PDB file of C-alpha atoms in Angstrom:
ATOM      1  CA  MET V 507     -22.805  -5.436 -16.299  1.00 58.00           C
ATOM      2  CA  PHE V 508     -20.359  -6.855 -13.848  1.00 57.00           C
ATOM      3  CA  SER V 509     -20.344  -7.830 -10.202  1.00 58.00           C
ATOM      4  CA  LYS V 510     -18.362  -9.461  -7.443  1.00 57.00           C
ATOM      5  CA  VAL V 511     -19.744 -12.819  -6.355  1.00 56.00           C
ATOM      6  CA  GLU V 512     -19.069 -14.047  -2.808  1.00 47.00           C
ATOM      7  CA  ASN V 513     -19.198 -17.597  -1.411  1.00 40.00           C
ATOM      8  CA  THR V 514     -18.967 -19.240  -4.793  1.00 41.00           C
ATOM      9  CA  SER V 515     -17.973 -22.843  -5.376  1.00 37.00           C
ATOM     10  CA  PHE V 516     -15.996 -21.854  -8.469  1.00 38.00           C
ATOM     11  CA  THR V 517     -12.416 -21.934  -7.090  1.00 35.00           C
ATOM     12  CA  LEU V 518      -8.920 -21.595  -8.464  1.00 37.00           C
ATOM     13  CA  SER V 519      -5.830 -23.529  -7.469  1.00 37.00           C
ATOM     14  CA  GLN V 520      -2.960 -21.074  -7.102  1.00 41.00           C
ATOM     15  CA  SER V 521       0.162 -20.136  -5.227  1.00 42.00           C
ATOM     16  CA  PRO V 522      -0.270 -18.322  -1.892  1.00 46.00           C
ATOM     17  CA  SER V 523      -0.815 -14.586  -2.154  1.00 45.00           C
ATOM     18  CA  PRO V 524       2.336 -12.538  -1.709  1.00 45.00           C
ATOM     19  CA  SER V 525       2.839 -10.549   1.426  1.00 45.00           C
ATOM     20  CA  GLY V 526       1.093  -7.188   1.399  1.00 44.00           C
ATOM     21  CA  HIS V 527      -1.560  -8.098  -1.228  1.00 45.00           C
ATOM     22  CA  ALA V 528      -5.036  -6.788  -0.532  1.00 43.00           C
ATOM     23  CA  SER V 529      -6.478 -10.303  -0.550  1.00 41.00           C
ATOM     24  CA  SER V 530      -3.709 -12.084   1.327  1.00 39.00           C
ATOM     25  CA  ALA V 531      -4.387 -14.094   4.451  1.00 38.00           C
ATOM     26  CA  ARG V 532      -4.355 -12.363   7.803  1.00 38.00           C
ATOM     27  CA  SER V 533      -1.098 -12.360   9.721  1.00 37.00           C
ATOM     28  CA  SER V 534      -0.840 -14.531  12.800  1.00 37.00           C
ATOM     29  CA  LEU V 535       0.001 -13.001  16.176  1.00 37.00           C
ATOM     30  CA  THR V 536       1.678 -14.952  18.970  1.00 37.00           C
ATOM     31  CA  LEU V 537       0.917 -13.761  22.487  1.00 39.00           C
ATOM     32  CA  ILE V 538       3.511 -14.300  25.228  1.00 36.00           C
ATOM     33  CA  PRO V 539       2.151 -15.013  28.726  1.00 43.00           C
ATOM     34  CA  GLU V 540       2.743 -12.106  31.069  1.00 41.00           C
ATOM     35  CA  SER V 541       4.549 -14.395  33.513  1.00 43.00           C
ATOM     36  CA  ASN V 542       7.229 -15.103  30.882  1.00 44.00           C
ATOM     37  CA  VAL V 543       8.061 -11.455  30.270  1.00 40.00           C
ATOM     38  CA  ARG V 544      10.679  -9.805  32.453  1.00 44.00           C
ATOM     39  CA  ALA V 545      10.099  -6.343  33.811  1.00 41.00           C
ATOM     40  CA  PRO V 546      11.586  -3.626  31.591  1.00 43.00           C
ATOM     41  CA  LEU V 547      14.726  -1.824  32.697  1.00 41.00           C
ATOM     42  CA  SER V 548      13.079   1.549  32.127  1.00 40.00           C
ATOM     43  CA  ALA V 549       9.523   2.800  32.205  1.00 42.00           C
ATOM     44  CA  THR V 550       9.231   3.269  28.423  1.00 43.00           C
ATOM     45  CA  PRO V 551      12.056   1.390  26.665  1.00 45.00           C
ATOM     46  CA  THR V 552      10.098   0.921  23.457  1.00 51.00           C
ATOM     47  CA  LYS V 553       9.541   4.646  22.968  1.00 55.00           C
ATOM     48  CA  GLY V 554      13.213   5.325  23.658  1.00 53.00           C
ATOM     49  CA  VAL V 555      14.340   2.834  21.029  1.00 49.00           C
ATOM     50  CA  GLU V 556      11.737   4.152  18.585  1.00 55.00           C
ATOM     51  CA  LYS V 557      13.063   7.704  18.925  1.00 59.00           C
ATOM     52  CA  LEU V 558      16.580   6.515  18.085  1.00 71.00           C
ATOM     53  CA  MET V 559      15.406   4.835  14.872  1.00 88.00           C
ATOM     54  CA  TYR V 560      13.984   7.795  12.942  1.00 93.00           C
ATOM     55  CA  LYS V 561      17.317   8.822  11.388  1.00 93.00           C
ATOM     56  CA  SER V 562      18.059   5.220  10.455  1.00 92.00           C
ATOM     57  CA  ASN V 563      14.577   4.732   8.981  1.00 93.00           C
ATOM     58  CA  LEU V 564      14.840   7.942   6.976  1.00 93.00           C
ATOM     59  CA  SER V 565      18.238   6.902   5.594  1.00 93.00           C
ATOM     60  CA  SER V 566      16.828   3.495   4.603  1.00 92.00           C
ATOM     61  CA  TYR V 567      13.832   5.154   2.938  1.00 90.00           C
ATOM     62  CA  CYS V 568      16.086   7.462   0.900  1.00 92.00           C
ATOM     63  CA  GLN V 569      18.334   4.576  -0.086  1.00 91.00           C
ATOM     64  CA  ARG V 570      15.402   2.451  -1.294  1.00 87.00           C
ATOM     65  CA  LEU V 571      14.047   5.290  -3.441  1.00 85.00           C
ATOM     66  CA  CYS V 572      17.511   6.394  -4.658  1.00 88.00           C
ATOM     67  CA  LEU V 573      17.108   9.789  -2.991  1.00 89.00           C
ATOM     68  CA  PRO V 574      20.069  11.893  -1.794  1.00 93.00           C
ATOM     69  CA  HIS V 575      21.356  11.098   1.682  1.00 95.00           C
ATOM     70  CA  PRO V 576      19.737  13.272   4.404  1.00 95.00           C
ATOM     71  CA  VAL V 577      21.836  16.240   5.547  1.00 96.00           C
ATOM     72  CA  TYR V 578      21.080  17.645   9.003  1.00 97.00           C
ATOM     73  CA  GLY V 579      21.452  21.184  10.300  1.00 96.00           C
ATOM     74  CA  ILE V 580      21.167  22.490  13.862  1.00 96.00           C
ATOM     75  CA  VAL V 581      19.633  25.763  15.035  1.00 94.00           C
ATOM     76  CA  SER V 582      20.329  26.859  18.624  1.00 94.00           C
ATOM     77  CA  GLN V 583      18.415  29.449  20.601  1.00 91.00           C
ATOM     78  CA  GLY V 584      18.200  30.756  24.137  1.00 90.00           C
ATOM     79  CA  ALA V 585      20.773  31.671  26.763  1.00 89.00           C
ATOM     80  CA  ARG V 586      24.147  29.912  26.705  1.00 87.00           C
ATOM     81  CA  HIS V 587      23.485  28.130  30.001  1.00 88.00           C
ATOM     82  CA  ALA V 588      20.061  26.892  28.791  1.00 90.00           C
ATOM     83  CA  LEU V 589      20.402  26.351  25.065  1.00 94.00           C
ATOM     84  CA  ARG V 590      17.573  24.738  23.122  1.00 96.00           C
ATOM     85  CA  PHE V 591      18.136  23.018  19.783  1.00 96.00           C
ATOM     86  CA  SER V 592      15.979  22.433  16.752  1.00 96.00           C
ATOM     87  CA  SER V 593      16.992  20.668  13.567  1.00 97.00           C
ATOM     88  CA  THR V 594      16.449  20.739   9.837  1.00 96.00           C
ATOM     89  CA  VAL V 595      17.027  17.892   7.405  1.00 96.00           C
ATOM     90  CA  THR V 596      17.625  18.401   3.701  1.00 96.00           C
ATOM     91  CA  ILE V 597      16.969  15.683   1.110  1.00 95.00           C
ATOM     92  CA  GLY V 598      17.924  16.860  -2.340  1.00 92.00           C
ATOM     93  CA  ARG V 599      16.042  20.117  -2.886  1.00 92.00           C
ATOM     94  CA  LYS V 600      13.572  19.549  -0.061  1.00 92.00           C
ATOM     95  CA  MET V 601      14.233  20.838   3.435  1.00 95.00           C
ATOM     96  CA  PHE V 602      12.174  19.827   6.458  1.00 95.00           C
ATOM     97  CA  ALA V 603      12.311  21.844   9.688  1.00 94.00           C
ATOM     98  CA  SER V 604      11.082  20.416  12.960  1.00 91.00           C
ATOM     99  CA  PRO V 605       8.996  22.906  14.981  1.00 92.00           C
ATOM    100  CA  ASN V 606      10.132  21.372  18.286  1.00 95.00           C
ATOM    101  CA  THR V 607      13.151  22.248  20.450  1.00 95.00           C
ATOM    102  CA  PHE V 608      15.276  19.974  22.631  1.00 96.00           C
ATOM    103  CA  SER V 609      18.038  20.198  25.187  1.00 94.00           C
ATOM    104  CA  ASN V 610      20.468  18.226  22.995  1.00 94.00           C
ATOM    105  CA  ARG V 611      21.348  18.022  19.306  1.00 94.00           C
ATOM    106  CA  LYS V 612      20.746  14.285  18.860  1.00 94.00           C
ATOM    107  CA  SER V 613      17.115  14.483  19.956  1.00 94.00           C
ATOM    108  CA  ALA V 614      16.559  17.460  17.670  1.00 95.00           C
ATOM    109  CA  GLU V 615      17.943  15.552  14.671  1.00 96.00           C
ATOM    110  CA  GLN V 616      15.809  12.501  15.449  1.00 96.00           C
ATOM    111  CA  ASP V 617      12.716  14.706  15.628  1.00 95.00           C
ATOM    112  CA  ALA V 618      13.556  16.331  12.285  1.00 95.00           C
ATOM    113  CA  ALA V 619      13.972  12.866  10.753  1.00 95.00           C
ATOM    114  CA  LYS V 620      10.575  11.854  12.145  1.00 94.00           C
ATOM    115  CA  PHE V 621       8.968  15.007  10.731  1.00 94.00           C
ATOM    116  CA  ALA V 622      10.510  14.437   7.283  1.00 94.00           C
ATOM    117  CA  LEU V 623       9.616  10.750   7.198  1.00 93.00           C
ATOM    118  CA  GLN V 624       5.973  11.412   8.064  1.00 92.00           C
ATOM    119  CA  HIS V 625       5.758  14.070   5.345  1.00 91.00           C
ATOM    120  CA  LEU V 626       7.328  11.812   2.703  1.00 90.00           C
ATOM    121  CA  LEU V 627       5.086   8.870   3.584  1.00 88.00           C
ATOM    122  CA  ASN V 628       1.997  11.090   3.338  1.00 86.00           C
ATOM    123  CA  GLU V 629       3.176  12.201  -0.104  1.00 85.00           C
ATOM    124  CA  ASP V 630       3.602   8.551  -1.135  1.00 79.00           C
ATOM    125  CA  GLU V 631       0.067   7.735  -0.005  1.00 78.00           C
ATOM    126  CA  ALA V 632      -1.328  10.620  -2.051  1.00 79.00           C
ATOM    127  CA  ILE V 633       0.623   9.460  -5.116  1.00 74.00           C
ATOM    128  CA  VAL V 634      -0.696   5.905  -4.757  1.00 71.00           C
ATOM    129  CA  THR V 635      -4.265   7.202  -4.424  1.00 73.00           C
ATOM    130  CA  ASN V 636      -3.866   9.278  -7.588  1.00 73.00           C
ATOM    131  CA  MET V 637      -2.401   6.298  -9.439  1.00 73.00           C
ATOM    132  CA  ARG V 638      -5.360   4.150  -8.422  1.00 75.00           C
ATOM    133  CA  GLY V 639      -7.765   6.773  -9.689  1.00 76.00           C
ATOM    134  CA  SER V 640      -5.877   7.114 -12.979  1.00 76.00           C
ATOM    135  CA  LEU V 641      -5.789   3.351 -13.537  1.00 77.00           C
ATOM    136  CA  CYS V 642      -9.494   3.074 -12.707  1.00 79.00           C
ATOM    137  CA  GLU V 643     -10.303   5.823 -15.220  1.00 81.00           C
ATOM    138  CA  PHE V 644      -8.077   4.177 -17.838  1.00 81.00           C
ATOM    139  CA  VAL V 645      -9.651   0.715 -17.679  1.00 81.00           C
ATOM    140  CA  CYS V 646     -13.184   2.110 -17.456  1.00 82.00           C
ATOM    141  CA  GLN V 647     -12.676   4.184 -20.598  1.00 84.00           C
ATOM    142  CA  ASP V 648     -11.161   1.320 -22.593  1.00 86.00           C
ATOM    143  CA  LYS V 649     -12.660  -1.901 -21.271  1.00 86.00           C
ATOM    144  CA  ALA V 650     -11.166  -3.902 -24.141  1.00 90.00           C
ATOM    145  CA  LEU V 651      -7.813  -3.718 -22.326  1.00 90.00           C
ATOM    146  CA  CYS V 652      -9.031  -5.037 -18.977  1.00 92.00           C
ATOM    147  CA  LYS V 653      -7.937  -8.645 -19.493  1.00 93.00           C
ATOM    148  CA  MET V 654      -4.487  -7.565 -20.651  1.00 92.00           C
ATOM    149  CA  VAL V 655      -4.022  -5.161 -17.716  1.00 90.00           C
ATOM    150  CA  LEU V 656      -5.140  -7.786 -15.213  1.00 92.00           C
ATOM    151  CA  ASN V 657      -2.969 -10.522 -16.738  1.00 91.00           C
ATOM    152  CA  GLU V 658       0.138  -8.317 -16.676  1.00 89.00           C
ATOM    153  CA  PHE V 659      -0.483  -7.408 -13.048  1.00 87.00           C
ATOM    154  CA  LEU V 660      -1.030 -11.024 -11.990  1.00 89.00           C
ATOM    155  CA  ALA V 661       2.106 -12.139 -13.838  1.00 89.00           C
ATOM    156  CA  LYS V 662       4.197  -9.671 -11.827  1.00 83.00           C
ATOM    157  CA  ILE V 663       2.899 -10.961  -8.499  1.00 83.00           C
ATOM    158  CA  LYS V 664       2.944 -14.596  -9.693  1.00 86.00           C
ATOM    159  CA  MET V 665      -0.776 -15.247  -9.381  1.00 88.00           C
ATOM    160  CA  GLU V 666      -3.245 -16.792 -11.810  1.00 90.00           C
ATOM    161  CA  CYS V 667      -6.916 -16.435 -12.623  1.00 93.00           C
ATOM    162  CA  ALA V 668      -9.375 -18.560 -14.585  1.00 93.00           C
ATOM    163  CA  TYR V 669     -12.421 -17.688 -16.687  1.00 95.00           C
ATOM    164  CA  GLU V 670     -15.570 -19.725 -17.220  1.00 94.00           C
ATOM    165  CA  THR V 671     -17.933 -18.170 -19.744  1.00 95.00           C
ATOM    166  CA  VAL V 672     -21.379 -19.536 -20.537  1.00 94.00           C
ATOM    167  CA  GLN V 673     -24.202 -18.439 -22.807  1.00 93.00           C
ATOM    168  CA  VAL V 674     -27.548 -17.879 -21.163  1.00 90.00           C
ATOM    169  CA  GLU V 675     -29.993 -20.412 -22.557  1.00 86.00           C
ATOM    170  CA  MET V 676     -32.143 -19.194 -25.467  1.00 83.00           C
ATOM    171  CA  THR V 677     -30.596 -15.685 -25.386  1.00 86.00           C
ATOM    172  CA  PRO V 678     -27.695 -13.906 -27.122  1.00 85.00           C
ATOM    173  CA  TRP V 679     -26.220 -13.111 -23.699  1.00 94.00           C
ATOM    174  CA  PHE V 680     -22.966 -14.390 -22.218  1.00 96.00           C
ATOM    175  CA  VAL V 681     -21.957 -14.481 -18.566  1.00 95.00           C
ATOM    176  CA  SER V 682     -18.298 -14.831 -17.602  1.00 96.00           C
ATOM    177  CA  TYR V 683     -17.049 -15.900 -14.173  1.00 96.00           C
ATOM    178  CA  LEU V 684     -13.472 -15.044 -13.192  1.00 95.00           C
ATOM    179  CA  ALA V 685     -11.923 -16.847 -10.224  1.00 94.00           C
ATOM    180  CA  LEU V 686      -9.112 -14.988  -8.474  1.00 91.00           C
ATOM    181  CA  ASN V 687      -7.661 -15.642  -5.029  1.00 86.00           C
ATOM    182  CA  GLY V 688     -10.792 -17.401  -3.788  1.00 88.00           C
ATOM    183  CA  THR V 689     -13.199 -14.747  -5.067  1.00 92.00           C
ATOM    184  CA  CYS V 690     -15.397 -14.946  -8.152  1.00 94.00           C
ATOM    185  CA  TYR V 691     -16.100 -11.904 -10.324  1.00 94.00           C
ATOM    186  CA  ARG V 692     -18.860 -11.810 -12.937  1.00 94.00           C
ATOM    187  CA  GLY V 693     -19.370  -9.882 -16.146  1.00 94.00           C
ATOM    188  CA  GLY V 694     -22.111 -10.065 -18.754  1.00 94.00           C
ATOM    189  CA  GLY V 695     -22.471  -8.973 -22.372  1.00 94.00           C
ATOM    190  CA  ARG V 696     -23.798  -9.849 -25.812  1.00 93.00           C
ATOM    191  CA  LYS V 697     -20.396 -11.236 -26.787  1.00 94.00           C
ATOM    192  CA  LYS V 698     -18.135 -13.675 -24.988  1.00 94.00           C
ATOM    193  CA  LYS V 699     -15.166 -11.297 -25.153  1.00 94.00           C
ATOM    194  CA  VAL V 700     -17.211  -8.449 -23.701  1.00 94.00           C
ATOM    195  CA  ALA V 701     -18.367 -10.609 -20.791  1.00 95.00           C
ATOM    196  CA  GLU V 702     -14.785 -11.640 -19.990  1.00 96.00           C
ATOM    197  CA  GLN V 703     -13.479  -8.068 -20.214  1.00 94.00           C
ATOM    198  CA  LEU V 704     -16.177  -6.902 -17.786  1.00 94.00           C
ATOM    199  CA  ALA V 705     -15.347  -9.741 -15.394  1.00 94.00           C
ATOM    200  CA  ALA V 706     -11.708  -8.632 -15.534  1.00 94.00           C
ATOM    201  CA  LEU V 707     -12.818  -5.035 -14.918  1.00 93.00           C
ATOM    202  CA  ALA V 708     -14.748  -6.134 -11.825  1.00 92.00           C
ATOM    203  CA  ALA V 709     -11.598  -7.828 -10.499  1.00 92.00           C
ATOM    204  CA  ILE V 710      -9.416  -4.781 -11.200  1.00 91.00           C
ATOM    205  CA  LEU V 711     -11.798  -2.383  -9.463  1.00 89.00           C
ATOM    206  CA  SER V 712     -11.995  -4.703  -6.465  1.00 88.00           C
ATOM    207  CA  LEU V 713      -8.195  -4.845  -6.217  1.00 84.00           C
ATOM    208  CA  LEU V 714      -8.101  -1.043  -6.377  1.00 83.00           C
ATOM    209  CA  GLY V 715     -10.743  -0.778  -3.667  1.00 79.00           C
ATOM    210  CA  MET V 716     -13.260   0.725  -6.097  1.00 63.00           C
ATOM    211  CA  HIS V 717     -16.442  -1.175  -6.774  1.00 55.00           C
ATOM    212  CA  THR V 718     -18.329   1.024  -9.222  1.00 51.00           C
ATOM    213  CA  TYR V 719     -17.660   3.080 -12.289  1.00 47.00           C
ATOM    214  CA  SER V 720     -19.649   5.601 -14.321  1.00 40.00           C
TER     215      SER V 720
END
């Protein structure tokens, strides 16, 4: 038996959560008064700048993941006086072809970069989802490893947790409370170790966005 306990007074003193953690504090947003903002030079400057960044963003993505540098190709079609261009981009053994055509080569390459980047990011999201499911299945099948898995994860992100385990009066039943990032997780069992492992399991499943197991 385990559960997540909200609004508990059992707290933990720790370093601030790292950026991007599921339980980190919300980002602040500063609003600039409209009177302090000058009129843009063009109707949609932001979109124009955004379109010019796809090739740069794709190159940065490939560099971070140690992928081959993107190689672009151009396909032209139509009459000579009204040529239209589409682009392909090859990254290693993968080639992405944009379905759109443009009046100039640069726009076609930017669109191909956008198409490739969206595809790669969707693949990454699917991989992360599969990894979450695999980790959830792993810890649920072998609950004796939950504390170790959680401790290794917290060490990497420089966070700490604390356990408080008590025995229910006049019963052979233990309840363990785990405090992590302002939230308390609870596990119960006939042994102290079992209660703590189930509390760790509750924390892991919460971090993975999964709250139940079979």
